[in-house]
C-alpha positions as a printed Julia matrix, in Angstrom:
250×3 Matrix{Float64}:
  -9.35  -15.22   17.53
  -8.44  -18.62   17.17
  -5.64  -20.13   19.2
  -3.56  -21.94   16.26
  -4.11  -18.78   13.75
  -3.05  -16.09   17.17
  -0.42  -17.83   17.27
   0.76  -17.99   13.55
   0.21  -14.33   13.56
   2.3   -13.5    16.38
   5.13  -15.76   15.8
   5.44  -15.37   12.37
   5.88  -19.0    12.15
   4.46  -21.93   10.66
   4.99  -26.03   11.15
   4.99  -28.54    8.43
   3.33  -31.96    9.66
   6.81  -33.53   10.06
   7.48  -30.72   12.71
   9.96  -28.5    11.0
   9.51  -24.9    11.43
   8.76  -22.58    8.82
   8.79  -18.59    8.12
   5.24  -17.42    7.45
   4.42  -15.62    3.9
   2.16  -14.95    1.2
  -0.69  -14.78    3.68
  -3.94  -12.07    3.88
  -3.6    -9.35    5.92
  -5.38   -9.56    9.23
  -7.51   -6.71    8.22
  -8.27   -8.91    4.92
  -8.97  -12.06    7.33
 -11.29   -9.7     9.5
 -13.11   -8.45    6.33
 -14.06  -11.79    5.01
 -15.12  -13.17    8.81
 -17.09   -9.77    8.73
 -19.21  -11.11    5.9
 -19.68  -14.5     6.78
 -21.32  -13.57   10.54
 -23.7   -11.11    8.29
 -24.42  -12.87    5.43
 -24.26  -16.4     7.18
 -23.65  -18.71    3.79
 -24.46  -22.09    4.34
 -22.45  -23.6     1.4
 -18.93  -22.29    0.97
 -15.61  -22.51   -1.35
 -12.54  -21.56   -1.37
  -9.51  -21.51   -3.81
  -5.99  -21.31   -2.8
  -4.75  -22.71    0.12
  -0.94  -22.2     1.27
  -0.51  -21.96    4.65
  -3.88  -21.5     5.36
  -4.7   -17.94    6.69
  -7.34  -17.04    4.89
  -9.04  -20.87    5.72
  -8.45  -20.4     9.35
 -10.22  -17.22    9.33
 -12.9   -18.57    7.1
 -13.35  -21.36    9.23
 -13.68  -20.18   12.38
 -16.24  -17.48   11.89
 -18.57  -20.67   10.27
 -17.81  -22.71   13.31
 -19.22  -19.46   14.95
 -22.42  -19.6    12.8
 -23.02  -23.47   13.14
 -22.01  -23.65    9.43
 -19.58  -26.71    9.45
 -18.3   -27.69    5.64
 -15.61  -25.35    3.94
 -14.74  -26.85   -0.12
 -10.99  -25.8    -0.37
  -9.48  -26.23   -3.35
  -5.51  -25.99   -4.49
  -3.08  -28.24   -6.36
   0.2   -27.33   -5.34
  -1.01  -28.02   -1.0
   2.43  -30.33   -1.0
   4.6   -29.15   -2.9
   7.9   -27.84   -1.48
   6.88  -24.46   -1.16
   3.67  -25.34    0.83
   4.64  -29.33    2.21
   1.12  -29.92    3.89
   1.58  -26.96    6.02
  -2.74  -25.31    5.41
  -4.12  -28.86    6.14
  -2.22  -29.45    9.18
  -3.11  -25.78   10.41
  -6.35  -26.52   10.03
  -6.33  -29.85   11.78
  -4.29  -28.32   14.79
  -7.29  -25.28   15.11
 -10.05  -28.06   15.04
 -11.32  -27.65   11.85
 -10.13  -30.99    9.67
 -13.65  -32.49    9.91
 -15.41  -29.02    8.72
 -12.82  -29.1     4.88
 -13.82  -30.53    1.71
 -10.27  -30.95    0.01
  -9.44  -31.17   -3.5
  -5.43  -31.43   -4.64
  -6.68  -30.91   -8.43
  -6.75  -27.06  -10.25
  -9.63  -25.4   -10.16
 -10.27  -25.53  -13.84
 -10.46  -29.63  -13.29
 -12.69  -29.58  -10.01
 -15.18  -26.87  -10.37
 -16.61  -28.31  -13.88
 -17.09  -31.75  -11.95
 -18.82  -29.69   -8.44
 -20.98  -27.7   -11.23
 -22.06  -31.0   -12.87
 -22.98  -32.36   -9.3
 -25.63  -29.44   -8.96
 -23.21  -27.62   -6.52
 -24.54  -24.58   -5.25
 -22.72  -22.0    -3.27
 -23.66  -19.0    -0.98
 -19.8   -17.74   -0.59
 -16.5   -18.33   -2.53
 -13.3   -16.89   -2.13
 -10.81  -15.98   -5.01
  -7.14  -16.26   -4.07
  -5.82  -19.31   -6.59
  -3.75  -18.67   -9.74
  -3.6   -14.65  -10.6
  -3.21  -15.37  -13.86
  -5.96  -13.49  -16.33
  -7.33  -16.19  -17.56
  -7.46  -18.8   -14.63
  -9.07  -15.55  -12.41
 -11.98  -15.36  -15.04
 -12.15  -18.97  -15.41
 -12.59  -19.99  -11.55
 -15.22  -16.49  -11.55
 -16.79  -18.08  -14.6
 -17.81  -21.61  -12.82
 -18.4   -20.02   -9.41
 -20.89  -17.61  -11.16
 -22.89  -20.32  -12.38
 -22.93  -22.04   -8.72
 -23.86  -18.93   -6.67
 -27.14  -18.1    -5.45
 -28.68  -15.0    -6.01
 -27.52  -13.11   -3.01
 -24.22  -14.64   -2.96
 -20.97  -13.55   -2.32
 -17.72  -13.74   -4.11
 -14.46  -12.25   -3.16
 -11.24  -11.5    -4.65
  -7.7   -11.16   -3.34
  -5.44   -9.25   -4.54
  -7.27   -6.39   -6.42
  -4.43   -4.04   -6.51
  -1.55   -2.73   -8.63
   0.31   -5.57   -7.72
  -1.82   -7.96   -9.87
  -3.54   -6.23  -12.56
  -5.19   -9.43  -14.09
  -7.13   -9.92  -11.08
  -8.6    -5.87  -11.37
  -9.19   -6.55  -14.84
 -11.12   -9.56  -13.97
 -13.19   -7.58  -11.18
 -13.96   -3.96  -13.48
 -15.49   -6.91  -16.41
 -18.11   -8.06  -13.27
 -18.71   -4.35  -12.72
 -19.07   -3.54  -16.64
 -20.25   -6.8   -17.5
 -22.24   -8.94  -14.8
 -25.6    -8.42  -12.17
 -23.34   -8.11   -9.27
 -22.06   -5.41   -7.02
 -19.6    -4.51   -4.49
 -20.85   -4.72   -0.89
 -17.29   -3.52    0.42
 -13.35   -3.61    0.13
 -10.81   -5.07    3.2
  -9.78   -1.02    2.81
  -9.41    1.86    0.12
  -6.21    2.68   -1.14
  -5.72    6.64   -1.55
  -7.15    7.91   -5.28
  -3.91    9.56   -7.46
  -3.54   12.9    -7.25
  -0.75   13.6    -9.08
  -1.21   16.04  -12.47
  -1.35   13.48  -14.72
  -4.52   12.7   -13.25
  -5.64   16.03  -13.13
  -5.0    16.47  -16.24
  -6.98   13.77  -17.3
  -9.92   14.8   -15.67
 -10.08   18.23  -17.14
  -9.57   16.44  -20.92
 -12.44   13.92  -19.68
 -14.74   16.47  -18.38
 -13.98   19.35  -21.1
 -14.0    16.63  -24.02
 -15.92   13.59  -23.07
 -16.5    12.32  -26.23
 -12.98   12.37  -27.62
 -11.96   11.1   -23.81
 -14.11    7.77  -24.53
 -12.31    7.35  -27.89
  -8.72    7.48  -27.07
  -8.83    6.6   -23.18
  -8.47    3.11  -21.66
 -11.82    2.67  -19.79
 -10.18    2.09  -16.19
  -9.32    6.3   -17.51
 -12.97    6.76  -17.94
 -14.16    5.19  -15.29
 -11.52    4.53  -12.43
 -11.55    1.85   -9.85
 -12.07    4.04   -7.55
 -15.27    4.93   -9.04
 -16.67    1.49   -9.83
 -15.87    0.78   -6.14
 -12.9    -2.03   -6.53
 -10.36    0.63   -5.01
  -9.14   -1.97   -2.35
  -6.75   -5.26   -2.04
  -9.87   -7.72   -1.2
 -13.19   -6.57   -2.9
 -16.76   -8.56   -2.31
 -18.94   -8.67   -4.55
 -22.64   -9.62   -4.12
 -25.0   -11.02   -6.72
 -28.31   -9.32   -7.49
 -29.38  -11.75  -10.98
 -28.77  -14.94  -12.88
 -29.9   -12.65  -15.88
 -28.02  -11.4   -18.76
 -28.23  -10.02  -22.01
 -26.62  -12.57  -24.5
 -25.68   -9.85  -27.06
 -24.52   -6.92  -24.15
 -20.61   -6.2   -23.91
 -19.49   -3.17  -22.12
 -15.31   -2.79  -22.87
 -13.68   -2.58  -18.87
């Protein structure tokens, strides 16, 4: 593991460029970090983006298992890098580990930037979710990175949980919706058992066509099932092709 992100890790502590000392938060998992390095030595993307920043965790990670493959330019992309909350704090990370030379930085939202990279002919092999969890600014930074990824790409959310319910949503429309499908989840969170959802599954199972009436579809068709069950879900893309008229309700 990298020296600078070991020691984050360990210490639980982060440094702001001016040298004041931080408490480390809102970062992936290591388990999350080790899932998305996971893909990136398999798949070995040669263009890559990320949005969200922070501390920078999730860039470290990213970053180091590139350096590993010889892949040396990382697009990062987050307005709010020095602001209070964050003060500079994922840049300088990443210029302590090494890696200041590999980042393509933008201080704009993603909604301003990724028009203007999509314009330029952009295209991407790997992208990384984790900005605003907001409904609509999820489905608006999947809807750009879409048209930039390669067939055989890879895009991953954070987040897909309970937690933030937008960002499911925005995952079960690519599974109803979009040529793409999951290659694997960070981990899989245990599937209710409770008799609610037993009881659901008898009504679905003794009356399916009354179930797909008055059920919400994550009811008909549970994460679980559609294979988003986890907190970070990739998803791989198998088409540039769809039907203009096609709408499946997720």
């Amino acid at each position: 593991m990298d020296i600078v992100l070991e020691e984050i890790l360990k210490t639980r502590k982060v440094i702001t460029p001016s040298g004041e000392i931080r408490k480390l938060h809102s970062e992936i998992a290591p388990k999350e970090g080790r899932f998305i390095q996971k893909l990136i030595t398999e798949h070995k993307p040669g263009r890559t983006l990320e949005i969200g920043l922070a501390f920078g965790i999730s860039s470290l990670y990213i970053c180091e298992a590139l350096k590993q493959n010889l892949r040396h330019r990382h697009i990062i992309i987050d307005p709010y890098q020095h602001n209070e909350e964050w003060s500079g704090i994922g840049l300088n990370n990443l210029k302590r580990a090494g890696y200041g030379e590999m980042i393509e930085f933008y201080e704009e939202r993603s909604l301003a930037i990724l028009p203007k990279l999509l314009e330029k002919g952009l295209k991407l092999d790997f992208a990384l979710i984790d900005g605003s969890h907001m409904f609509e600014n999820v489905m608006a930074d999947y809807y750009f990175i879409d048209q930039m990824l390669t067939v055989g790409g890879i895009v991953v959310f954070d987040d897909v949980d309970v937690t933030w319910p937008a960002v499911r949503k925005v995952c079960r429309f690519i599974m109803k919706n979009s040529h793409y499908k999951v290659i694997g989840c960070s981990e899989t969170f245990p599937v209710g058992r409770s008799w609610k959802w037993q009881a659901i599954n008898i009504f679905k199972n003794i009356f399916p066509g009354m179930a797909q009436k008055i059920l919400k579809p994550e009811l008909i068709k549970t994460d679980a099932q559609i294979g988003i069950n986890g907190s970070c879900v990739a998803f791989q893309k198998e088409s540039n092709q769809r039907d203009w008229n096609t709408f499946n309700d997720f």
